[in-house]
Phi, psi and omega in degrees: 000130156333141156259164184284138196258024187235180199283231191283340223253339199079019187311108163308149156249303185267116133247194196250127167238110197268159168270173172244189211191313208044204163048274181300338198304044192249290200330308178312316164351273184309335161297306180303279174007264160004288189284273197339308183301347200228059119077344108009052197263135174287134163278339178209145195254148118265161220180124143227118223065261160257004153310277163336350195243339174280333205269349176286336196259346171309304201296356213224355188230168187284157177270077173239177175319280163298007147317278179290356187264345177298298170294355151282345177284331161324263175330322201251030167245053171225151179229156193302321195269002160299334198234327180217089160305090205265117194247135173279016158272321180273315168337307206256354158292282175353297184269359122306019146082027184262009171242172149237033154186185190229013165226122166294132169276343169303351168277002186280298203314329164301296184330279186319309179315292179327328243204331166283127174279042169200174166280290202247126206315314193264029179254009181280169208248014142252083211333114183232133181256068188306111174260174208184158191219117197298121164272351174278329177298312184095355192267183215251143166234143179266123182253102200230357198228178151086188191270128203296326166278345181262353144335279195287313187303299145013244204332302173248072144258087188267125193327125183088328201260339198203129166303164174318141137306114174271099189240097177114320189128340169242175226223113158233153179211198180321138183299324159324333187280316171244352163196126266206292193213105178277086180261344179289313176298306169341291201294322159297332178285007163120343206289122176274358223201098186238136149232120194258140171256073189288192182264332242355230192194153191310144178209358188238027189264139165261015178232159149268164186274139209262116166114119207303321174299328192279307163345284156345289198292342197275283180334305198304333189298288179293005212237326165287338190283312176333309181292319172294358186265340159310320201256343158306333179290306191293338198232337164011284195293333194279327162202144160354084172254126185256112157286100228253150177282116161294168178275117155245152333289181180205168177239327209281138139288127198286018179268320185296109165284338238264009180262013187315307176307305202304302177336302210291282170308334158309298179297322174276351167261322201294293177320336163261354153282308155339271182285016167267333178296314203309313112055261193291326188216078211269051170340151163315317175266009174258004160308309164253036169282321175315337173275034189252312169315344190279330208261174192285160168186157178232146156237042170232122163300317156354155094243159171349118183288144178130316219296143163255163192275172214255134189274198198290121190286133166279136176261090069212176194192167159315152178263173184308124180307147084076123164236172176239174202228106190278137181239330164258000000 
């Protein structure tokens, strides 16, 4: 097993922070490559949604190569009725409010199964830290104990879309909801050294997406990436943060599996340019220049009819509340 880079005290030194995506979460894949070639292992993992279901599946194997192509064969056998599997019974409960959600969740939950090596979040073989988000409280939870597929399933239960998780005593559904790429938790759990893997979100389309769910996933995409350009701003200063490049421009829609193979290579070239630049000439500011792909932007001149120019974005916000932290 890997050790820990840090001093007597235990101190993480590297982690890894996955985002959540649905779809997209493929790009890590190509990220994940990446790092295992140039040797580049995590000590400790955090993980949200489909970040969490990579990163469960990371924790539990050696950080080689064949590790991440393993997990890409994962990613390019899944299809759209693999993951959000549509019955038009639990549909029309859902919307006529006698469900809480409008999608069965057993094939994910099969997925996940299949595909985490351990029972219990702290028996991985690599410390993996699952977020998740409480619904009644609204606050954001850390998961670090306990059984590891209804964790990660947690995690990517997104809300309205897949019911709630019961864990504990509580209603948990996604980590997204309140925190997308838990770069805070790294930094409390110690990490001097973050390399963050986001999803980033379609920036390259000439339609919007057709279909209330493809609709959802798309908004929710853009909406986290916003967020994540805050808390790069917000945490900078507190350890190293390396931000690995999403594929700009991209078209795949996070509902749309079926571009997994393009994601992956996309992402595994962009990604081996990146840390090969950081490398050869490591400037003060490069390491999260890559989050500049994060801010809005389109490469269609076009637009939508109807459509209007995009109003001002705020450069700044609160940082996140207080979140609390599960041990048992």
């Amino acid at each position: 097993m890997r050790k820990a880079n840090g001093g007597s005290n235990g101190r993480v030194s590297r982690a890894f922070v996955l985002s959540g995506g649905a779809s997209l979460g493929a790009v890590q894949v190509g990220m994940l490559q990446a790092l295992f070639e140039r040797g580049i292992a995590p000590d400790v993992i955090v993980g949200s949604s489909a970040g969490a279901i990579n990163g469960a599946f990371i924790a539990s194997r050696e950080p080689t190569v064949q590790t991440a192509r393993e997990l890409g064969e994962v990613w390019q056998g899944l299809h759209r009725g693999t993951i959000f599997p549509l019955r038009p019974v639990t549909g029309l409960l859902g919307f006529v409010g006698r469900s809480s959600h409008v999608v069965p969740d057993g094939s994910l939950r099969r997925l996940i199964t299949r595909h985490v090596g351990f029972d219990r979040l702290e028996d991985a073989r690599v410390p993996l830290h699952v977020i998740v988000t409480d619904v009644l409280s609204g606050g954001e939870v850390r998961l670090s104990r306990g059984p590891a597929v209804d964790a990660v399933m947690a995690s990517a239960a997104i809300p309205g879309v897949f019911a709630p998780v019961a864990l504990d005593g509580r209603l948990l559904i996604d980590g997204g909801v309140c925190d997308n790429t838990p770069l805070s938790h790294a930094i409390e759990l110690g990490a001097d050294e973050i390399y963050v893997l986001p999803a980033g979100f379609a920036c390259d389309r000439d339609t919007p997406p057709r279909g209330a769910l493809a609709m959802l996933l798309h908004a929710m995409s853009v909406m986290l990436a916003q967020r994540l350009l805050v808390d790069i701003e917000l945490y900078r200063e507190r350890a190293r943060l390396v931000v690995l490049p999403i594929p700009c421009p991209q078209h795949v829609l996070p509902i749309d599996f079926s571009h997994a193979a393009e994601l992956v290579d996309c992402a595994l070239a962009e990604s081996r340019s990146f840390l090969d630049s950081l490398e050869a000439n490591p400037l003060p500011g490069a390491p999260t220049s890559p989050a500049k792909r994060l801010e809005p932007h389109s490469h269609r001149s076009r637009k939508p009819s109807g459509a209007q120019s995009p109003s001002h974005v705020a450069k700044s916000r609160k940082p996140p509340a207080t979140r609390k932290t599960s041990r048992g």
